[in-house]
CSV table of N, CA and C and ligand atoms in Angstrom, one decimal:
chain,number,residue,atom,x,y,z
A,435,MET,N,0.8,-1.2,0.0
A,435,MET,CA,0.0,0.0,0.0
A,435,MET,C,0.9,1.2,0.0
A,436,THR,N,0.5,2.2,-0.8
A,436,THR,CA,1.3,3.4,-0.9
A,436,THR,C,0.8,4.4,0.1
A,437,GLU,N,1.8,5.1,0.7
A,437,GLU,CA,1.5,6.1,1.7
A,437,GLU,C,1.2,7.4,0.9
A,438,PHE,N,0.2,8.2,1.4
A,438,PHE,CA,-0.1,9.4,0.8
A,438,PHE,C,-0.6,10.4,1.8
A,439,ASN,N,-0.5,11.7,1.4
A,439,ASN,CA,-1.2,12.8,2.1
A,439,ASN,C,-2.2,13.4,1.2
A,440,TRP,N,-3.2,14.0,1.7
A,440,TRP,CA,-4.1,14.9,1.0
A,440,TRP,C,-3.4,16.3,0.9
A,441,CYS,N,-3.5,16.9,-0.2
A,441,CYS,CA,-3.0,18.3,-0.3
A,441,CYS,C,-3.6,19.2,0.7
A,442,HIS,N,-2.7,20.0,1.4
A,442,HIS,CA,-3.2,20.9,2.4
A,442,HIS,C,-3.7,22.2,1.9
A,443,GLY,N,-3.6,22.4,0.6
A,443,GLY,CA,-4.1,23.7,0.0
A,443,GLY,C,-5.6,23.9,0.4
A,444,PRO,N,-5.9,25.0,1.0
A,444,PRO,CA,-7.3,25.2,1.4
A,444,PRO,C,-8.3,25.3,0.3
A,445,LYS,N,-7.8,25.6,-0.9
A,445,LYS,CA,-8.7,25.7,-2.1
A,445,LYS,C,-8.5,24.6,-3.1
A,446,CYS,N,-7.7,23.6,-2.8
A,446,CYS,CA,-7.3,22.6,-3.8
A,446,CYS,C,-8.5,22.0,-4.4
A,447,HIS,N,-9.6,21.7,-3.6
A,447,HIS,CA,-10.8,21.1,-4.1
A,447,HIS,C,-11.7,22.0,-4.9
A,448,GLN,N,-11.3,23.3,-5.0
A,448,GLN,CA,-12.1,24.2,-5.7
A,448,GLN,C,-11.5,24.6,-7.0
A,449,ARG,N,-10.3,24.2,-7.3
A,449,ARG,CA,-9.6,24.6,-8.5
A,449,ARG,C,-10.1,23.7,-9.7
A,450,HIS,N,-10.4,24.4,-10.8
A,450,HIS,CA,-11.0,23.7,-11.9
A,450,HIS,C,-10.0,23.1,-12.8
A,451,THR,N,-9.6,21.9,-12.5
A,451,THR,CA,-8.7,21.1,-13.4
A,451,THR,C,-9.2,19.7,-13.5
A,452,THR,N,-9.0,19.1,-14.6
A,452,THR,CA,-9.5,17.8,-14.9
A,452,THR,C,-9.0,16.7,-13.9
A,453,GLY,N,-7.7,17.0,-13.5
A,453,GLY,CA,-7.1,16.0,-12.6
A,453,GLY,C,-7.8,15.9,-11.2
A,454,ARG,N,-8.7,16.8,-10.9
A,454,ARG,CA,-9.4,16.8,-9.6
A,454,ARG,C,-10.8,16.3,-9.7
A,455,ILE,N,-11.2,16.0,-10.9
A,455,ILE,CA,-12.6,15.5,-11.1
A,455,ILE,C,-12.7,14.0,-10.7
A,456,ARG,N,-13.7,13.7,-9.8
A,456,ARG,CA,-13.9,12.4,-9.4
A,456,ARG,C,-15.4,12.1,-9.5
A,457,GLY,N,-15.8,10.9,-9.4
A,457,GLY,CA,-17.2,10.5,-9.4
A,457,GLY,C,-17.8,10.2,-10.8
A,458,VAL,N,-19.1,9.7,-10.7
A,458,VAL,CA,-19.8,9.3,-12.0
A,458,VAL,C,-20.7,10.4,-12.5
A,459,LYS,N,-21.0,10.4,-13.7
A,459,LYS,CA,-21.8,11.4,-14.4
A,459,LYS,C,-23.1,11.7,-13.6
A,460,GLY,N,-23.3,13.0,-13.4
A,460,GLY,CA,-24.4,13.5,-12.6
A,460,GLY,C,-24.1,13.6,-11.1
A,461,ASN,N,-22.9,13.0,-10.7
A,461,ASN,CA,-22.5,13.1,-9.3
A,461,ASN,C,-21.0,13.3,-9.2
A,462,LYS,N,-20.6,14.3,-10.0
A,462,LYS,CA,-19.1,14.5,-10.0
A,462,LYS,C,-18.7,15.6,-9.0
A,463,VAL,N,-17.5,15.5,-8.6
A,463,VAL,CA,-16.9,16.5,-7.6
A,463,VAL,C,-15.5,16.8,-8.0
A,464,LEU,N,-15.1,18.0,-7.5
A,464,LEU,CA,-13.6,18.3,-7.6
A,464,LEU,C,-13.1,17.9,-6.2
A,465,ARG,N,-12.1,17.1,-6.2
A,465,ARG,CA,-11.6,16.5,-4.9
A,465,ARG,C,-10.2,17.0,-4.7
A,466,THR,N,-9.8,17.2,-3.4
A,466,THR,CA,-8.5,17.5,-3.0
A,466,THR,C,-7.5,16.5,-3.6
A,467,ARG,N,-6.4,17.0,-4.1
A,467,ARG,CA,-5.4,16.0,-4.7
A,467,ARG,C,-4.7,15.2,-3.7
A,468,LYS,N,-4.5,14.0,-4.1
A,468,LYS,CA,-3.7,13.0,-3.2
A,468,LYS,C,-2.2,13.2,-3.6
A,469,ILE,N,-1.4,13.2,-2.6
A,469,ILE,CA,0.1,13.3,-2.8
A,469,ILE,C,0.7,12.0,-2.4
A,470,THR,N,1.2,11.3,-3.4
A,470,THR,CA,1.9,10.1,-3.1
A,470,THR,C,3.3,10.4,-2.5
A,471,LYS,N,3.7,9.8,-1.4
A,471,LYS,CA,4.9,10.2,-0.8
A,471,LYS,C,6.1,9.8,-1.5
A,472,SER,N,6.0,8.9,-2.5
A,472,SER,CA,7.1,8.4,-3.3
A,472,SER,C,7.2,9.1,-4.6
A,473,SER,N,6.5,10.2,-4.8
A,473,SER,CA,6.5,10.9,-6.1
A,473,SER,C,7.8,11.6,-6.3
A,474,GLN,N,8.1,11.9,-7.5
A,474,GLN,CA,9.4,12.5,-7.9
A,474,GLN,C,9.7,13.8,-7.1
A,475,TYR,N,8.7,14.6,-6.9
A,475,TYR,CA,8.8,15.8,-6.1
A,475,TYR,C,9.6,15.6,-4.8
A,476,ASN,N,9.3,14.4,-4.2
A,476,ASN,CA,9.8,14.2,-2.9
A,476,ASN,C,11.3,13.8,-2.8
A,477,GLN,N,11.9,13.7,-4.0
A,477,GLN,CA,13.3,13.3,-4.0
A,477,GLN,C,14.2,14.4,-3.6
A,478,SER,N,13.8,15.7,-3.8
A,478,SER,CA,14.6,16.8,-3.4
A,478,SER,C,14.4,17.2,-2.0
A,479,ALA,N,15.3,18.0,-1.4
A,479,ALA,CA,15.1,18.5,-0.1
A,479,ALA,C,13.8,19.4,0.0
A,480,TRP,N,13.7,20.2,-1.1
A,480,TRP,CA,12.5,21.1,-1.1
A,480,TRP,C,11.2,20.2,-1.1
A,481,GLY,N,11.3,19.1,-1.9
A,481,GLY,CA,10.2,18.2,-2.0
A,481,GLY,C,9.8,17.6,-0.7
A,482,GLN,N,10.9,17.2,0.1
A,482,GLN,CA,10.6,16.6,1.3
A,482,GLN,C,9.8,17.5,2.3
A,483,TYR,N,10.1,18.7,2.3
A,483,TYR,CA,9.5,19.6,3.2
A,483,TYR,C,8.2,20.2,2.7
A,484,ILE,N,8.1,20.5,1.4
A,484,ILE,CA,7.0,21.2,0.9
A,484,ILE,C,6.0,20.2,0.1
A,485,HIS,N,6.5,19.5,-0.8
A,485,HIS,CA,5.7,18.7,-1.6
A,485,HIS,C,5.2,17.4,-1.0
A,486,ASN,N,5.5,17.2,0.2
A,486,ASN,CA,4.8,16.1,0.9
A,486,ASN,C,3.4,16.6,1.3
A,487,TYR,N,3.2,17.9,1.3
A,487,TYR,CA,2.0,18.4,1.9
A,487,TYR,C,1.1,19.2,0.9
A,488,PHE,N,1.7,19.6,-0.3
A,488,PHE,CA,1.0,20.4,-1.3
A,488,PHE,C,1.2,19.8,-2.6
A,489,CYS,N,0.1,19.8,-3.4
A,489,CYS,CA,0.2,19.3,-4.8
A,489,CYS,C,1.0,20.2,-5.7
A,490,ASP,N,1.0,21.5,-5.5
A,490,ASP,CA,1.8,22.4,-6.3
A,490,ASP,C,2.0,23.7,-5.5
A,491,ASP,N,2.7,24.6,-6.2
A,491,ASP,CA,3.1,25.9,-5.5
A,491,ASP,C,1.9,26.8,-5.2
A,492,THR,N,0.8,26.7,-6.1
A,492,THR,CA,-0.4,27.5,-5.8
A,492,THR,C,-1.0,27.1,-4.5
A,493,CYS,N,-1.2,25.8,-4.3
A,493,CYS,CA,-1.8,25.3,-3.1
A,493,CYS,C,-0.9,25.6,-1.9
A,494,MET,N,0.4,25.6,-2.0
A,494,MET,CA,1.3,26.0,-0.9
A,494,MET,C,1.1,27.4,-0.6
A,495,ARG,N,1.0,28.3,-1.6
A,495,ARG,CA,0.9,29.7,-1.4
A,495,ARG,C,-0.5,30.0,-0.8
A,496,ASP,N,-1.5,29.3,-1.2
A,496,ASP,CA,-2.9,29.5,-0.6
A,496,ASP,C,-2.8,29.2,0.9
A,497,TYR,N,-2.1,28.1,1.2
A,497,TYR,CA,-2.0,27.7,2.6
A,497,TYR,C,-1.3,28.7,3.5
A,498,ILE,N,-0.1,29.2,2.9
A,498,ILE,CA,0.7,30.2,3.6
A,498,ILE,C,-0.2,31.5,3.8
A,499,VAL,N,-0.9,31.9,2.8
A,499,VAL,CA,-1.7,33.1,2.9
A,499,VAL,C,-2.7,32.9,4.0
A,500,LYS,N,-3.3,31.8,4.1
A,500,LYS,CA,-4.4,31.5,5.1
A,500,LYS,C,-3.9,31.3,6.5
A,501,HIS,N,-2.7,30.6,6.6
A,501,HIS,CA,-2.3,30.1,7.9
A,501,HIS,C,-1.0,30.7,8.5
A,502,LEU,N,-0.4,31.6,7.7
A,502,LEU,CA,0.9,32.1,8.2
A,502,LEU,C,0.9,32.7,9.6
A,503,ARG,N,-0.1,33.5,9.9
A,503,ARG,CA,-0.2,34.1,11.2
A,503,ARG,C,-0.2,33.1,12.3
A,504,GLU,N,-0.9,32.0,12.1
A,504,GLU,CA,-1.0,30.9,13.1
A,504,GLU,C,0.4,30.2,13.2
A,505,VAL,N,1.1,30.0,12.1
A,505,VAL,CA,2.4,29.4,12.2
A,505,VAL,C,3.4,30.3,12.9
A,506,VAL,N,3.3,31.6,12.6
A,506,VAL,CA,4.3,32.5,13.3
A,506,VAL,C,3.9,32.6,14.7
A,507,ALA,N,2.7,32.5,15.1
A,507,ALA,CA,2.3,32.6,16.5
A,507,ALA,C,2.8,31.4,17.3
A,508,LEU,N,2.9,30.2,16.6
A,508,LEU,CA,3.5,29.0,17.2
A,508,LEU,C,5.0,29.1,17.4
A,509,HIS,N,5.6,29.9,16.5
A,509,HIS,CA,7.1,30.0,16.5
A,509,HIS,C,7.5,31.4,16.4
A,510,PRO,N,7.2,32.2,17.4
A,510,PRO,CA,7.4,33.7,17.3
A,510,PRO,C,8.9,34.0,17.3
A,511,ARG,N,9.3,35.2,16.8
A,511,ARG,CA,10.7,35.7,16.9
A,511,ARG,C,10.6,37.0,17.6
A,512,PRO,N,10.6,37.0,19.0
A,512,PRO,CA,10.5,38.2,19.8
A,512,PRO,C,11.8,39.1,19.8
A,513,ASP,N,12.9,38.5,19.5
A,513,ASP,CA,14.2,39.2,19.5
A,513,ASP,C,15.0,38.9,18.2
A,514,ALA,N,15.8,39.8,17.9
A,514,ALA,CA,16.7,39.5,16.7
A,514,ALA,C,17.7,38.4,17.1
A,515,LEU,N,18.1,37.6,16.2
A,515,LEU,CA,19.1,36.6,16.4
A,515,LEU,C,20.4,37.2,15.8
A,516,GLU,N,21.6,36.7,16.3
A,516,GLU,CA,22.9,37.2,15.9
A,516,GLU,C,23.8,36.0,15.6
A,517,THR,N,24.6,36.1,14.6
A,517,THR,CA,25.7,35.2,14.3
A,517,THR,C,27.0,35.9,14.5
A,518,PRO,N,27.9,35.5,15.4
A,518,PRO,CA,29.2,36.1,15.6
A,518,PRO,C,30.0,35.9,14.3
A,519,ILE,N,30.6,37.0,13.8
A,519,ILE,CA,31.4,36.9,12.6
A,519,ILE,C,32.7,37.7,12.7
A,520,ASP,N,33.6,37.4,11.8
A,520,ASP,CA,34.7,38.2,11.6
A,520,ASP,C,34.6,38.8,10.2
A,521,VAL,N,34.9,40.1,10.0
A,521,VAL,CA,34.9,40.8,8.8
A,521,VAL,C,36.3,41.2,8.4
A,522,VAL,N,36.7,40.7,7.2
A,522,VAL,CA,38.0,41.1,6.7
A,522,VAL,C,37.8,41.8,5.4
A,523,LYS,N,38.3,43.1,5.3
A,523,LYS,CA,38.3,43.9,4.1
A,523,LYS,C,39.6,43.9,3.4
A,524,GLU,N,39.6,43.7,2.1
A,524,GLU,CA,40.8,43.6,1.4
A,524,GLU,C,40.7,44.4,0.1
A,525,VAL,N,41.6,45.3,-0.1
A,525,VAL,CA,41.5,46.1,-1.3
A,525,VAL,C,42.2,45.4,-2.4
A,526,LYS,N,41.5,45.2,-3.5
A,526,LYS,CA,42.0,44.4,-4.7
A,526,LYS,C,42.0,45.3,-5.9
A,527,THR,N,42.9,44.9,-6.8
A,527,THR,CA,43.0,45.6,-8.1
A,527,THR,C,42.7,44.7,-9.2
A,528,TYR,N,42.0,45.3,-10.2
A,528,TYR,CA,41.7,44.5,-11.4
A,528,TYR,C,41.9,45.5,-12.6
A,529,ASN,N,42.1,44.8,-13.8
A,529,ASN,CA,42.4,45.6,-15.0
A,529,ASN,C,41.5,45.0,-16.1
A,530,TYR,N,40.6,45.8,-16.6
A,530,TYR,CA,39.8,45.4,-17.7
A,530,TYR,C,40.3,45.8,-19.1
A,531,GLY,N,41.5,46.4,-19.1
A,531,GLY,CA,42.1,46.8,-20.3
A,531,GLY,C,42.1,48.3,-20.5
A,532,TYR,N,41.3,49.0,-19.7
A,532,TYR,CA,41.4,50.4,-19.8
A,532,TYR,C,41.8,51.0,-18.5
A,533,GLY,N,42.7,50.4,-17.9
A,533,GLY,CA,43.3,51.0,-16.6
A,533,GLY,C,42.9,50.2,-15.4
A,534,GLU,N,43.7,50.3,-14.4
A,534,GLU,CA,43.5,49.6,-13.2
A,534,GLU,C,42.4,50.2,-12.4
A,535,ARG,N,41.6,49.5,-11.7
A,535,ARG,CA,40.7,49.9,-10.8
A,535,ARG,C,40.8,49.1,-9.5
A,536,THR,N,40.4,49.7,-8.4
A,536,THR,CA,40.5,49.0,-7.2
A,536,THR,C,39.1,48.9,-6.6
A,537,TYR,N,38.9,47.8,-5.8
A,537,TYR,CA,37.6,47.6,-5.1
A,537,TYR,C,37.9,47.0,-3.8
A,538,THR,N,37.0,47.1,-2.9
A,538,THR,CA,37.2,46.4,-1.6
A,538,THR,C,36.4,45.2,-1.5
A,539,ASP,N,37.1,44.1,-1.3
A,539,ASP,CA,36.4,42.8,-1.1
A,539,ASP,C,36.2,42.6,0.4
A,540,THR,N,35.0,42.3,0.7
A,540,THR,CA,34.6,42.0,2.1
A,540,THR,C,34.3,40.6,2.3
A,541,LYS,N,35.1,39.9,3.2
A,541,LYS,CA,34.9,38.5,3.5
A,541,LYS,C,34.3,38.4,4.9
A,542,ILE,N,33.2,37.7,4.9
A,542,ILE,CA,32.5,37.4,6.2
A,542,ILE,C,32.7,35.9,6.5
A,543,THR,N,33.3,35.7,7.7
A,543,THR,CA,33.3,34.3,8.2
A,543,THR,C,32.7,34.2,9.5
A,544,GLU,N,32.0,33.1,9.7
A,544,GLU,CA,31.4,32.9,11.0
A,544,GLU,C,32.4,32.5,12.0
A,545,ARG,N,32.4,33.2,13.2
A,545,ARG,CA,33.4,32.9,14.2
A,545,ARG,C,33.1,31.6,14.8
A,546,GLY,N,34.1,30.8,14.9
A,546,GLY,CA,33.9,29.4,15.5
A,546,GLY,C,33.5,28.4,14.5
A,547,ALA,N,33.2,28.8,13.3
A,547,ALA,CA,32.9,27.8,12.2
A,547,ALA,C,34.1,27.4,11.5
A,548,ASN,N,34.4,26.2,11.4
A,548,ASN,CA,35.5,25.7,10.6
A,548,ASN,C,35.1,24.7,9.6
B,949,ZN,ZN1,-3.5,21.1,-4.0
């Protein structure tokens, strides 16, 4: 048996596409799309996190628009986060053929990261 999720898009069952039509003549419906967990989408990292729950980007966007405030309320960011870094500026010279020019290259490295 194949594992699946129903698309979490709040309007998935209202979108007029032939792939959503189910039922017999005179009793047809547009149904929420089924997402097979072994689909190609799920092979990428993006797929693992997003396409296990949404049939496409439109349904994902609809879900975010409808539920973003609830998600943010569950995981609030009351303060700014900081990453300790070292900044090294280095003046470099380049020549495109019409004279030398200099620019400042800024390198940012996270402190403690190796
Ligand atoms: Zn959908």
